XYZ file of C-alpha atoms in Angstrom:
310
model
C -0.074 0.051 -0.322
C 1.378 3.788 -0.543
C 1.003 6.350 1.378
C -0.562 9.243 0.123
C 1.226 12.365 -0.799
C 0.096 15.245 2.247
C -3.317 14.961 1.342
C -6.178 12.518 2.519
C -7.046 9.717 0.494
C -10.629 10.161 -1.317
C -11.136 7.130 -3.225
C -10.352 3.769 -2.666
C -9.376 0.335 -4.585
C -10.406 -2.886 -3.656
C -7.529 -5.680 -3.923
C -10.655 -8.085 -4.327
C -9.787 -11.761 -5.538
C -6.243 -10.578 -7.165
C -4.742 -13.559 -5.243
C -7.218 -15.810 -7.337
C -6.319 -14.362 -10.836
C -6.702 -17.438 -13.013
C -9.849 -18.419 -10.949
C -12.000 -15.193 -11.392
C -14.101 -16.430 -13.962
C -15.108 -19.539 -12.259
C -15.280 -17.381 -9.250
C -17.878 -14.869 -11.080
C -19.792 -18.270 -12.504
C -19.915 -19.957 -8.760
C -20.640 -16.120 -7.470
C -23.035 -15.272 -9.685
C -25.096 -18.743 -9.274
C -25.394 -18.750 -5.581
C -26.606 -15.038 -5.741
C -29.633 -15.935 -8.528
C -30.361 -19.063 -5.832
C -30.082 -16.630 -2.947
C -32.537 -14.010 -4.607
C -34.740 -16.689 -5.418
C -34.903 -18.500 -2.727
C -35.359 -15.301 -0.018
C -38.428 -13.757 -2.493
C -40.316 -17.703 -2.619
C -40.453 -17.519 0.877
C -41.434 -13.890 1.614
C -44.046 -14.572 -1.663
C -45.569 -18.255 -0.128
C -45.726 -16.196 3.233
C -47.651 -13.393 2.310
C -50.367 -16.000 0.397
C -50.529 -18.410 2.161
C -52.865 -18.127 5.365
C -51.889 -20.543 7.662
C -48.559 -19.026 7.538
C -49.690 -15.488 8.945
C -48.350 -16.671 12.384
C -45.416 -14.923 14.148
C -42.827 -17.107 13.408
C -43.568 -16.742 9.763
C -43.595 -12.732 9.955
C -40.232 -12.694 11.382
C -38.935 -14.926 8.712
C -40.285 -13.012 6.234
C -38.628 -10.039 7.709
C -35.287 -11.934 7.776
C -35.602 -13.017 4.310
C -36.496 -9.252 3.150
C -33.212 -8.118 5.043
C -30.977 -10.816 3.567
C -32.308 -9.971 0.014
C -30.832 -6.519 0.731
C -27.927 -7.540 2.452
C -26.991 -9.349 -0.428
C -27.419 -6.703 -2.685
C -25.427 -4.045 -1.121
C -22.610 -6.894 -1.557
C -22.388 -8.896 -4.285
C -22.963 -6.806 -7.293
C -20.188 -4.990 -7.267
C -17.741 -7.566 -6.418
C -19.197 -9.851 -9.374
C -18.540 -6.353 -11.250
C -14.728 -6.360 -9.989
C -14.360 -10.208 -10.859
C -14.623 -9.550 -14.804
C -12.891 -6.384 -14.523
C -15.106 -3.523 -14.220
C -13.432 -0.668 -11.833
C -12.610 -1.532 -8.534
C -12.287 1.894 -7.223
C -14.625 3.221 -5.138
C -15.037 6.930 -3.671
C -15.113 7.573 -0.131
C -18.830 8.333 -0.001
C -19.483 5.192 -1.434
C -17.648 2.767 0.949
C -19.328 4.820 3.824
C -22.704 3.752 2.138
C -21.632 0.562 1.509
C -20.167 0.039 5.003
C -23.736 1.840 6.712
C -26.135 -0.689 4.919
C -23.916 -3.918 5.313
C -23.533 -3.426 8.619
C -27.483 -2.095 8.940
C -28.617 -5.622 7.674
C -26.044 -7.443 9.454
C -27.045 -6.303 12.665
C -30.683 -6.505 11.825
C -29.968 -10.397 10.467
C -28.775 -10.940 14.333
C -31.018 -9.619 16.361
C -34.332 -10.379 14.191
C -32.961 -14.621 14.677
C -32.636 -13.513 18.847
C -36.402 -12.477 18.172
C -37.091 -15.442 16.594
C -35.358 -17.151 19.136
C -38.141 -15.298 21.933
C -40.861 -16.067 19.730
C -39.648 -19.940 20.013
C -38.985 -20.048 23.559
C -42.709 -18.423 24.221
C -44.645 -20.743 22.156
C -43.117 -24.054 24.319
C -42.715 -22.845 27.550
C -45.379 -20.522 27.648
C -47.937 -21.685 25.207
C -51.057 -21.238 27.149
C -50.350 -17.781 26.752
C -48.676 -17.424 23.668
C -50.813 -15.470 21.804
C -51.637 -12.838 24.019
C -47.549 -12.053 24.605
C -46.909 -12.317 21.301
C -49.593 -10.988 19.293
C -49.374 -8.878 16.031
C -49.009 -5.561 17.765
C -46.033 -6.660 19.568
C -44.476 -8.717 16.288
C -44.836 -5.131 14.495
C -42.664 -3.417 17.401
C -39.822 -5.877 17.773
C -39.385 -5.961 14.049
C -38.905 -2.445 14.166
C -37.286 -2.249 16.757
C -34.181 -4.467 15.956
C -34.358 -2.443 12.639
C -34.397 0.510 13.683
C -31.399 -0.432 16.859
C -29.452 -2.127 13.445
C -29.271 0.910 11.601
C -28.792 3.525 14.731
C -25.286 1.016 16.068
C -24.246 1.068 11.898
C -24.230 4.942 11.497
C -22.538 5.013 14.965
C -20.089 2.691 13.742
C -19.622 4.134 9.786
C -19.673 7.946 10.868
C -16.846 7.330 13.485
C -14.671 5.811 11.239
C -15.244 7.749 8.419
C -14.272 11.065 10.309
C -10.716 9.374 10.350
C -8.003 10.439 8.022
C -6.967 8.377 5.464
C -3.520 7.606 4.562
C -3.871 4.318 2.414
C -5.846 3.665 -0.483
C -5.794 0.086 -1.248
C -8.377 -2.238 0.732
C -7.035 -5.613 1.096
C -10.424 -6.897 0.236
C -14.157 -7.330 -1.946
C -16.100 -4.227 -0.066
C -16.061 -2.075 2.728
C -15.771 -3.740 5.386
C -14.708 -2.359 9.439
C -11.534 -3.753 9.967
C -9.940 -3.277 6.263
C -11.375 0.501 5.884
C -9.551 0.925 9.950
C -6.089 -0.323 8.367
C -6.247 2.461 5.927
C -6.946 4.911 8.544
C -3.396 7.355 9.226
C -3.920 6.307 13.000
C -6.707 4.881 14.612
C -7.747 6.156 17.877
C -8.327 4.227 20.915
C -12.058 5.274 20.913
C -12.582 3.708 17.433
C -11.345 0.511 18.882
C -13.193 0.461 21.640
C -16.469 1.862 19.845
C -15.751 -1.395 17.418
C -15.092 -3.595 20.177
C -18.499 -2.242 22.081
C -21.103 -2.108 18.819
C -19.562 -6.329 18.008
C -20.302 -6.943 21.696
C -23.971 -5.584 21.080
C -24.919 -6.865 18.061
C -23.380 -10.490 17.918
C -22.318 -11.140 21.912
C -25.630 -10.167 23.559
C -28.329 -11.750 21.324
C -26.024 -14.632 20.815
C -26.240 -14.952 24.987
C -29.794 -14.164 24.859
C -30.512 -17.322 22.286
C -28.124 -19.458 24.342
C -30.391 -19.270 27.675
C -33.503 -19.407 25.731
C -32.566 -23.083 23.819
C -31.577 -23.648 27.182
C -34.875 -23.217 29.137
C -36.423 -24.308 25.488
C -34.256 -27.743 25.713
C -35.573 -28.296 29.086
C -38.779 -28.126 28.398
C -38.688 -30.065 25.684
C -37.136 -32.905 27.965
C -40.222 -32.853 30.070
C -42.456 -33.920 27.329
C -43.753 -37.382 28.076
C -44.002 -39.066 24.844
C -40.816 -39.479 22.317
C -43.211 -38.348 19.354
C -44.525 -35.080 21.175
C -40.462 -34.297 21.758
C -39.301 -34.458 18.522
C -41.952 -32.700 16.741
C -41.394 -29.877 19.276
C -38.108 -29.513 18.847
C -38.368 -29.834 15.016
C -40.102 -26.086 15.131
C -36.649 -25.219 16.193
C -34.463 -27.270 14.046
C -34.124 -24.643 11.487
C -33.956 -21.966 13.296
C -31.264 -23.117 15.624
C -28.969 -24.283 12.256
C -29.387 -20.677 11.024
C -28.461 -19.240 13.981
C -25.236 -21.788 14.920
C -23.890 -21.065 11.493
C -24.866 -17.316 11.376
C -22.729 -16.325 14.967
C -20.038 -18.570 14.224
C -19.252 -16.800 10.965
C -19.661 -13.537 12.765
C -17.854 -14.200 15.867
C -14.821 -15.570 13.481
C -14.379 -12.737 11.588
C -15.018 -10.067 14.115
C -13.405 -11.406 17.235
C -10.606 -13.102 16.137
C -6.851 -11.502 16.493
C -5.970 -9.829 13.446
C -2.915 -11.440 13.014
C -4.597 -14.938 13.320
C -5.187 -15.511 9.194
C -3.705 -14.710 6.319
C -5.769 -12.496 3.805
C -6.891 -15.468 2.232
C -8.419 -17.107 5.150
C -9.995 -13.555 5.710
C -11.920 -13.456 2.415
C -12.610 -17.092 2.574
C -14.600 -16.149 6.373
C -15.781 -13.114 4.112
C -17.159 -14.796 1.291
C -18.922 -17.342 3.839
C -21.095 -14.661 5.520
C -22.087 -12.720 2.821
C -22.729 -15.145 0.226
C -23.210 -18.370 1.510
C -25.355 -17.700 4.662
C -28.020 -14.997 3.037
C -28.180 -18.247 0.924
C -28.890 -20.619 4.107
C -32.035 -19.368 5.032
C -34.540 -20.149 2.238
C -32.741 -23.526 2.063
C -32.671 -24.742 5.520
C -36.491 -23.518 5.809
C -37.650 -24.532 2.824
C -35.481 -28.206 2.995
C -36.410 -28.706 7.044
C -39.933 -26.864 7.391
C -42.792 -29.081 6.593
C -45.184 -26.276 6.641
C -43.014 -23.935 4.001
C -43.051 -27.212 1.878
C -46.906 -27.717 2.082
C -47.382 -24.077 1.168
C -44.763 -23.896 -1.834
C -46.401 -27.783 -3.091
C -49.461 -25.824 -2.740
C -49.201 -22.545 -4.384
C -47.080 -24.583 -7.866
C -49.927 -26.300 -7.659
C -51.935 -23.593 -8.426
C -50.279 -22.523 -11.023
C -49.742 -25.946 -12.775
C -54.140 -25.761 -12.461
C -54.272 -22.270 -13.882
């Protein structure tokens, strides 16, 4: 990376996947296919939840919000990444980089908080079934969904403003999008305030909801184990299996990306982790919920059946 001459940097250049120069066309084909599957899958999930009245429940309401958020999350990162793989400009202005970071973090934090809310929904449904309809009424669901979205973008705004108030002396981003650590590495100097703020926001966005989910699932599992019949235990746990699968992968990738020591991995390994949570994780939502969820499968068959008859 070259140091800027006297003036602050106003434009960045992505390194992208330059270390995989001979494989860039292959990467484009693979990532483009995954991107199309992600968009199609999430749109299908939202559509069938909207048109099938049997899915008009809090659990599927939150799933549709998550699918919508995942769709926009992908739009923020992947199109520019695909463009760079086929030789389009890899430069980005300071303002556009700040905008990308803001929306990326906003949707990422929103997804983390939404998964926590979905865990709370499962906790109430299993541990307090008689009061479920009262506790998780539609007003509460809308308030919860709106609150996590507002919180996600508020935390994102704080992080983005704090980072882009810094002077930048380097222009090469050793990454394929504007993420927190690669951008901080370009600053002339990073005040301790920014390091502490990044840690606090990571704890609020990842550790706090993950801890909440852990406690929720301890209570859920203890309740399931008290069910007398094996069939009843299996059926009850099946309602949580899809959510739990997404939670483990989602928070696992986020923790590796934002809590590991800076010098632990190579840039190639960092990119692999980033590809996992920007390209693959958004695809897990529709895949896991469609493959493991009988109600979603039945609703999809019903919709396809209508179309084939018409």
